[in-house]
Amino acid sequence: MRLSNDLFWGFFGFLTVKLVFNLAMLYIIFKRLELKRPDLTITRKFLTYSWPLTFSNLAGGILTKADRYFISYFLGPAATGGYNIIYSAASFVDTYTVPLRKNLSVYLPKIWDRGEHGLVKERVSQALLYYFVFSSGSLVGIALLLRPLAKFVFDWNPDKFANLEWLVGIVGLGIIALGVSRMQFHILHLKELTKKRLLFQIMGAIMNVIVNFLLIPEIGLMGAALATFISYLMVIVLAHSVTKLDFRKDLFVRKLLKTFLLCILLAAGLVFLPKSDISTFAMSLSIGAIFYLGAIYLTGVISRDEITRLLFDHS
């Protein structure tokens, strides 16, 4: 009992000393500051801008998680676990948006404040093109290599999913669409249209719930994959109605066509390359990655100067 009392008073004394010290520091800081009454106009403007973003996160959570709920309800926890693995694997393609979005968030506001709104749209369009190129090749590799990878590395039997490759592909296309919408949202934020973002995500979430409810009982996990793709695609279309990104259609279409053809060649190669054990799997993965990266460079789909300009030119 004595030890308990000693611990209590020791802890109480520590907190008291820390509180007194912090209050003294706050007093010193506030005494040196020239405090003014807050400008309620600015505060109101901040709240008007930011509150839709808070609820956007909630709508986005429903948009990304509704499929798991309906799978669990209609198909059971085993199917949910398998779909989680598929979704997590396909989500790798979203990692390409991280450096792009971080760099866009650094210099887009500066360009926008200079009044160069056309340049903002051009930079976002370029980022989307590069995202399509890298995420498409990665998705092909994930879709065709997840089955052997699961056998070698994970304690999971992918043979229960006869259409595994198609499931990964369709879910991955939905996640690519998610990444596109996230980059479109940069322009909505600059235009201070955060309420539009909230509206678009709510509509996408409603579409996701409806399509999952209709398709999962009929076609199982493929219904969840299609719901993911359709709902994210809807958000893209809605966002584009506001952002109106200006693509150089001749250049954009030509590069996308080259990317599509290279993805077909990559898929054909990965199908025929050996993947019987972990060493041949690693060899096939390396050959596929080297082929695709080399091909997009040699065919002019993307150049080193373009990437350097996008990632490091903040002028």
Short mmCIF file of C-alpha atoms in Angstrom, two decimals:
data_model
loop_
_atom_site.label_atom_id
_atom_site.label_comp_id
_atom_site.label_asym_id
_atom_site.label_seq_id
_atom_site.Cartn_x
_atom_site.Cartn_y
_atom_site.Cartn_z
CA MET A 1 0.00 0.00 0.00
CA ARG A 2 2.85 2.37 0.84
CA LEU A 3 4.46 1.70 -2.54
CA SER A 4 1.16 2.51 -4.28
CA ASN A 5 0.86 5.81 -2.39
CA ASP A 6 4.44 6.72 -3.20
CA LEU A 7 3.86 6.04 -6.90
CA PHE A 8 0.64 8.08 -6.90
CA TRP A 9 2.17 11.14 -5.20
CA GLY A 10 5.31 10.87 -7.27
CA PHE A 11 3.30 10.82 -10.47
CA PHE A 12 1.05 13.62 -9.18
CA GLY A 13 4.08 15.74 -8.31
CA PHE A 14 5.61 15.17 -11.75
CA LEU A 15 2.40 16.28 -13.49
CA THR A 16 2.08 19.32 -11.22
CA VAL A 17 5.64 20.49 -11.95
CA LYS A 18 5.13 19.94 -15.68
CA LEU A 19 1.83 21.85 -15.64
CA VAL A 20 3.32 24.80 -13.75
CA PHE A 21 6.29 24.90 -16.14
CA ASN A 22 4.05 24.85 -19.23
CA LEU A 23 1.77 27.55 -17.83
CA ALA A 24 4.80 29.73 -17.07
CA MET A 25 6.10 29.28 -20.61
CA LEU A 26 2.70 30.12 -22.07
CA TYR A 27 2.54 33.27 -19.93
CA ILE A 28 5.96 34.39 -21.17
CA ILE A 29 5.04 33.70 -24.81
CA PHE A 30 1.66 35.46 -24.66
CA LYS A 31 3.17 38.43 -22.83
CA ARG A 32 5.58 39.01 -25.71
CA LEU A 33 2.94 38.55 -28.40
CA GLU A 34 0.79 41.38 -29.64
CA LEU A 35 -2.55 39.64 -29.46
CA LYS A 36 -5.44 40.81 -31.59
CA ARG A 37 -9.03 39.79 -31.81
CA PRO A 38 -9.46 37.07 -34.44
CA ASP A 39 -10.85 38.10 -37.81
CA LEU A 40 -14.13 36.22 -37.96
CA THR A 41 -14.35 36.75 -41.72
CA ILE A 42 -11.14 34.78 -42.28
CA THR A 43 -12.19 32.16 -39.73
CA ARG A 44 -15.53 31.73 -41.47
CA LYS A 45 -13.76 31.37 -44.81
CA PHE A 46 -11.43 28.69 -43.41
CA LEU A 47 -14.36 26.76 -41.95
CA THR A 48 -16.33 27.01 -45.20
CA TYR A 49 -13.34 25.62 -47.08
CA SER A 50 -12.38 22.89 -44.64
CA TRP A 51 -15.58 21.34 -43.26
CA PRO A 52 -16.46 19.55 -46.54
CA LEU A 53 -13.02 17.94 -46.53
CA THR A 54 -13.75 16.40 -43.13
CA PHE A 55 -16.93 14.78 -44.37
CA SER A 56 -15.23 13.89 -47.67
CA ASN A 57 -13.00 11.53 -45.70
CA LEU A 58 -16.11 9.83 -44.31
CA ALA A 59 -17.69 9.50 -47.77
CA GLY A 60 -14.36 8.29 -49.14
CA GLY A 61 -14.23 5.63 -46.43
CA ILE A 62 -17.66 4.36 -47.46
CA LEU A 63 -16.58 4.45 -51.08
CA THR A 64 -13.53 2.29 -50.44
CA LYS A 65 -14.96 -0.07 -47.78
CA ALA A 66 -18.56 -0.76 -48.80
CA ASP A 67 -17.58 -3.70 -51.00
CA ARG A 68 -16.00 -5.55 -48.04
CA TYR A 69 -19.19 -5.16 -46.00
CA PHE A 70 -21.43 -6.57 -48.72
CA ILE A 71 -19.02 -9.42 -49.48
CA SER A 72 -19.02 -10.37 -45.80
CA TYR A 73 -22.82 -10.17 -45.66
CA PHE A 74 -23.57 -12.13 -48.84
CA LEU A 75 -20.52 -14.42 -49.26
CA GLY A 76 -19.06 -14.83 -45.77
CA PRO A 77 -15.76 -13.99 -44.03
CA ALA A 78 -13.64 -16.39 -46.10
CA ALA A 79 -14.53 -14.57 -49.31
CA THR A 80 -13.90 -11.24 -47.58
CA GLY A 81 -10.42 -12.37 -46.58
CA GLY A 82 -9.60 -13.43 -50.13
CA TYR A 83 -10.92 -10.17 -51.55
CA ASN A 84 -8.85 -8.20 -49.01
CA ILE A 85 -5.71 -9.87 -50.34
CA ILE A 86 -6.74 -9.10 -53.92
CA TYR A 87 -7.56 -5.48 -53.06
CA SER A 88 -4.32 -4.98 -51.12
CA ALA A 89 -2.25 -6.39 -53.98
CA ALA A 90 -4.01 -4.23 -56.58
CA SER A 91 -3.62 -1.17 -54.32
CA PHE A 92 0.11 -1.19 -55.04
CA VAL A 93 -0.62 0.81 -58.20
CA ASP A 94 -1.80 3.70 -56.03
CA THR A 95 1.71 4.17 -54.64
CA TYR A 96 2.63 6.02 -57.84
CA THR A 97 0.28 8.83 -56.91
CA VAL A 98 2.20 9.58 -53.71
CA PRO A 99 5.25 11.37 -55.21
CA LEU A 100 3.10 12.95 -57.90
CA ARG A 101 0.52 14.33 -55.48
CA LYS A 102 3.16 15.52 -53.02
CA ASN A 103 4.98 17.46 -55.72
CA LEU A 104 1.78 18.82 -57.21
CA SER A 105 0.71 20.07 -53.79
CA VAL A 106 4.00 21.97 -53.46
CA TYR A 107 4.01 24.05 -56.63
CA LEU A 108 0.44 24.07 -57.94
CA PRO A 109 -0.73 26.70 -55.38
CA LYS A 110 2.17 28.94 -56.34
CA ILE A 111 1.38 28.67 -60.06
CA TRP A 112 -2.33 29.17 -59.37
CA ASP A 113 -1.70 32.32 -57.31
CA ARG A 114 0.29 33.75 -60.23
CA GLY A 115 -2.83 33.39 -62.34
CA GLU A 116 -1.38 30.66 -64.58
CA HIS A 117 -4.44 28.44 -64.38
CA GLY A 118 -3.76 26.88 -67.76
CA LEU A 119 -0.31 25.77 -66.62
CA VAL A 120 -1.87 24.15 -63.53
CA LYS A 121 -4.15 22.06 -65.73
CA GLU A 122 -1.22 21.17 -67.99
CA ARG A 123 0.87 19.93 -65.05
CA VAL A 124 -2.00 17.84 -63.67
CA SER A 125 -2.59 16.37 -67.13
CA GLN A 126 1.09 15.44 -67.41
CA ALA A 127 0.99 13.82 -63.98
CA LEU A 128 -2.05 11.78 -65.00
CA LEU A 129 -0.29 10.55 -68.13
CA TYR A 130 2.75 9.39 -66.18
CA TYR A 131 0.49 7.78 -63.61
CA PHE A 132 -1.35 5.85 -66.32
CA VAL A 133 1.91 4.64 -67.84
CA PHE A 134 3.51 3.30 -64.66
CA SER A 135 0.37 2.03 -62.96
CA SER A 136 -0.83 0.15 -66.07
CA GLY A 137 2.39 -1.85 -66.39
CA SER A 138 2.43 -2.57 -62.68
CA LEU A 139 -1.18 -3.74 -62.74
CA VAL A 140 -0.44 -6.22 -65.53
CA GLY A 141 2.44 -7.62 -63.50
CA ILE A 142 0.40 -7.86 -60.28
CA ALA A 143 -2.55 -9.53 -62.03
CA LEU A 144 -0.39 -12.21 -63.65
CA LEU A 145 2.09 -12.77 -60.84
CA LEU A 146 -0.13 -12.73 -57.75
CA ARG A 147 -1.13 -16.39 -58.14
CA PRO A 148 2.45 -17.80 -58.11
CA LEU A 149 3.52 -15.21 -55.51
CA ALA A 150 0.74 -16.33 -53.16
CA LYS A 151 1.91 -19.93 -53.44
CA PHE A 152 5.56 -19.14 -52.73
CA VAL A 153 5.30 -16.39 -50.11
CA PHE A 154 1.86 -16.25 -48.49
CA ASP A 155 -0.12 -18.88 -46.65
CA TRP A 156 -2.99 -18.51 -49.10
CA ASN A 157 -4.37 -20.79 -51.77
CA PRO A 158 -5.27 -18.69 -54.84
CA ASP A 159 -6.64 -21.71 -56.69
CA LYS A 160 -9.98 -21.06 -54.97
CA PHE A 161 -10.30 -18.06 -57.30
CA ALA A 162 -10.43 -19.30 -60.89
CA ASN A 163 -10.77 -15.73 -62.22
CA LEU A 164 -8.11 -14.25 -59.94
CA GLU A 165 -6.30 -12.41 -62.73
CA TRP A 166 -9.49 -10.72 -63.91
CA LEU A 167 -10.45 -9.80 -60.36
CA VAL A 168 -7.08 -8.17 -59.73
CA GLY A 169 -7.25 -6.39 -63.08
CA ILE A 170 -10.71 -4.89 -62.57
CA VAL A 171 -10.07 -3.92 -58.94
CA GLY A 172 -6.77 -2.39 -60.04
CA LEU A 173 -8.49 -0.33 -62.74
CA GLY A 174 -10.81 0.98 -60.04
CA ILE A 175 -7.85 1.93 -57.86
CA ILE A 176 -6.18 3.66 -60.82
CA ALA A 177 -9.41 5.62 -61.22
CA LEU A 178 -9.21 6.50 -57.51
CA GLY A 179 -5.70 7.87 -58.04
CA VAL A 180 -6.90 9.94 -61.00
CA SER A 181 -9.68 11.48 -58.92
CA ARG A 182 -7.23 12.36 -56.15
CA MET A 183 -5.13 14.37 -58.60
CA GLN A 184 -8.24 16.03 -60.03
CA PHE A 185 -9.14 17.12 -56.51
CA HIS A 186 -6.06 19.37 -56.47
CA ILE A 187 -7.82 21.67 -58.92
CA LEU A 188 -11.07 21.55 -56.94
CA HIS A 189 -9.13 22.63 -53.85
CA LEU A 190 -7.46 25.50 -55.70
CA LYS A 191 -10.84 26.65 -56.97
CA GLU A 192 -12.15 26.38 -53.38
CA LEU A 193 -14.79 23.90 -54.55
CA THR A 194 -14.43 21.53 -51.62
CA LYS A 195 -18.21 21.16 -51.43
CA LYS A 196 -18.13 19.80 -54.97
CA ARG A 197 -15.58 17.22 -53.89
CA LEU A 198 -17.83 16.15 -51.03
CA LEU A 199 -20.82 15.91 -53.37
CA PHE A 200 -18.91 13.83 -55.92
CA GLN A 201 -17.65 11.42 -53.26
CA ILE A 202 -21.13 11.04 -51.75
CA MET A 203 -22.54 10.22 -55.19
CA GLY A 204 -19.72 7.74 -55.77
CA ALA A 205 -20.37 6.11 -52.39
CA ILE A 206 -24.10 5.80 -53.17
CA MET A 207 -23.29 4.25 -56.55
CA ASN A 208 -20.84 1.85 -54.87
CA VAL A 209 -23.45 0.69 -52.35
CA ILE A 210 -26.15 0.20 -55.01
CA VAL A 211 -23.94 -1.72 -57.46
CA ASN A 212 -22.48 -3.91 -54.71
CA PHE A 213 -25.97 -4.71 -53.45
CA LEU A 214 -27.15 -5.66 -56.94
CA LEU A 215 -24.12 -7.51 -58.30
CA ILE A 216 -22.50 -9.39 -55.41
CA PRO A 217 -25.45 -11.79 -54.89
CA GLU A 218 -25.46 -12.49 -58.65
CA ILE A 219 -21.79 -12.74 -59.66
CA GLY A 220 -19.91 -12.78 -56.34
CA LEU A 221 -16.51 -11.11 -56.02
CA MET A 222 -16.58 -10.00 -59.65
CA GLY A 223 -19.57 -7.84 -58.71
CA ALA A 224 -17.53 -6.14 -55.98
CA ALA A 225 -14.67 -5.55 -58.41
CA LEU A 226 -17.03 -4.02 -60.98
CA ALA A 227 -18.66 -1.86 -58.29
CA THR A 228 -15.25 -0.51 -57.30
CA PHE A 229 -14.40 0.37 -60.90
CA ILE A 230 -17.80 1.86 -61.78
CA SER A 231 -18.05 4.05 -58.67
CA TYR A 232 -14.52 5.45 -58.99
CA LEU A 233 -15.06 6.04 -62.71
CA MET A 234 -18.19 8.00 -61.86
CA VAL A 235 -16.21 10.25 -59.51
CA ILE A 236 -13.68 10.90 -62.31
CA VAL A 237 -16.40 11.90 -64.76
CA LEU A 238 -18.04 14.21 -62.22
CA ALA A 239 -14.72 15.83 -61.29
CA HIS A 240 -13.79 16.29 -64.95
CA SER A 241 -17.02 18.21 -65.52
CA VAL A 242 -15.54 20.89 -63.22
CA THR A 243 -11.77 20.60 -63.74
CA LYS A 244 -11.98 20.34 -67.55
CA LEU A 245 -8.37 19.24 -67.91
CA ASP A 246 -6.96 20.23 -71.29
CA PHE A 247 -5.17 17.24 -72.80
CA ARG A 248 -3.22 17.42 -76.00
CA LYS A 249 -5.39 14.71 -77.45
CA ASP A 250 -3.06 13.69 -80.29
CA LEU A 251 -0.06 13.27 -77.96
CA PHE A 252 -2.05 11.82 -75.07
CA VAL A 253 -3.89 9.24 -77.19
CA ARG A 254 -0.70 8.25 -79.00
CA LYS A 255 1.16 7.66 -75.76
CA LEU A 256 -1.75 5.78 -74.21
CA LEU A 257 -2.00 3.57 -77.30
CA LYS A 258 1.71 2.76 -77.04
CA THR A 259 1.25 2.00 -73.33
CA PHE A 260 -1.66 -0.33 -74.11
CA LEU A 261 0.36 -2.22 -76.72
CA LEU A 262 3.35 -2.52 -74.38
CA CYS A 263 1.07 -3.87 -71.65
CA ILE A 264 -0.17 -6.56 -74.06
CA LEU A 265 3.42 -7.53 -74.87
CA LEU A 266 4.29 -7.55 -71.17
CA ALA A 267 1.29 -9.76 -70.38
CA ALA A 268 2.21 -12.20 -73.16
CA GLY A 269 5.76 -12.42 -71.88
CA LEU A 270 4.73 -12.97 -68.25
CA VAL A 271 2.30 -15.71 -69.27
CA PHE A 272 5.03 -17.71 -71.00
CA LEU A 273 7.96 -16.97 -68.68
CA PRO A 274 8.60 -19.73 -66.10
CA LYS A 275 7.29 -19.25 -62.56
CA SER A 276 7.61 -22.74 -61.13
CA ASP A 277 9.65 -21.74 -58.06
CA ILE A 278 10.80 -18.62 -56.26
CA SER A 279 13.99 -18.22 -58.33
CA THR A 280 12.23 -18.43 -61.70
CA PHE A 281 9.49 -16.17 -60.35
CA ALA A 282 12.09 -13.53 -59.39
CA MET A 283 13.72 -13.90 -62.82
CA SER A 284 10.38 -13.45 -64.62
CA LEU A 285 9.55 -10.41 -62.48
CA SER A 286 12.92 -8.81 -63.22
CA ILE A 287 12.70 -9.48 -66.95
CA GLY A 288 9.18 -8.04 -67.08
CA ALA A 289 10.15 -4.88 -65.18
CA ILE A 290 13.29 -4.28 -67.27
CA PHE A 291 11.37 -4.87 -70.51
CA TYR A 292 8.55 -2.47 -69.63
CA LEU A 293 10.73 0.33 -68.28
CA GLY A 294 13.08 0.05 -71.24
CA ALA A 295 10.21 -0.09 -73.73
CA ILE A 296 8.41 3.03 -72.46
CA TYR A 297 11.72 4.91 -72.69
CA LEU A 298 12.76 3.63 -76.13
CA THR A 299 9.31 4.16 -77.67
CA GLY A 300 9.14 7.72 -76.40
CA VAL A 301 6.20 7.18 -74.09
CA ILE A 302 8.11 8.93 -71.34
CA SER A 303 11.53 10.55 -71.12
CA ARG A 304 13.93 11.35 -68.34
CA ASP A 305 13.59 15.10 -69.00
CA GLU A 306 9.81 14.90 -68.62
CA ILE A 307 10.03 13.19 -65.25
CA THR A 308 12.71 15.61 -64.05
CA ARG A 309 10.62 18.59 -65.12
CA LEU A 310 7.51 17.26 -63.43
CA LEU A 311 9.11 16.24 -60.14
CA PHE A 312 11.75 18.91 -59.65
CA ASP A 313 10.82 21.99 -61.67
CA HIS A 314 8.87 24.06 -59.15
CA SER A 315 9.42 27.37 -60.89
#
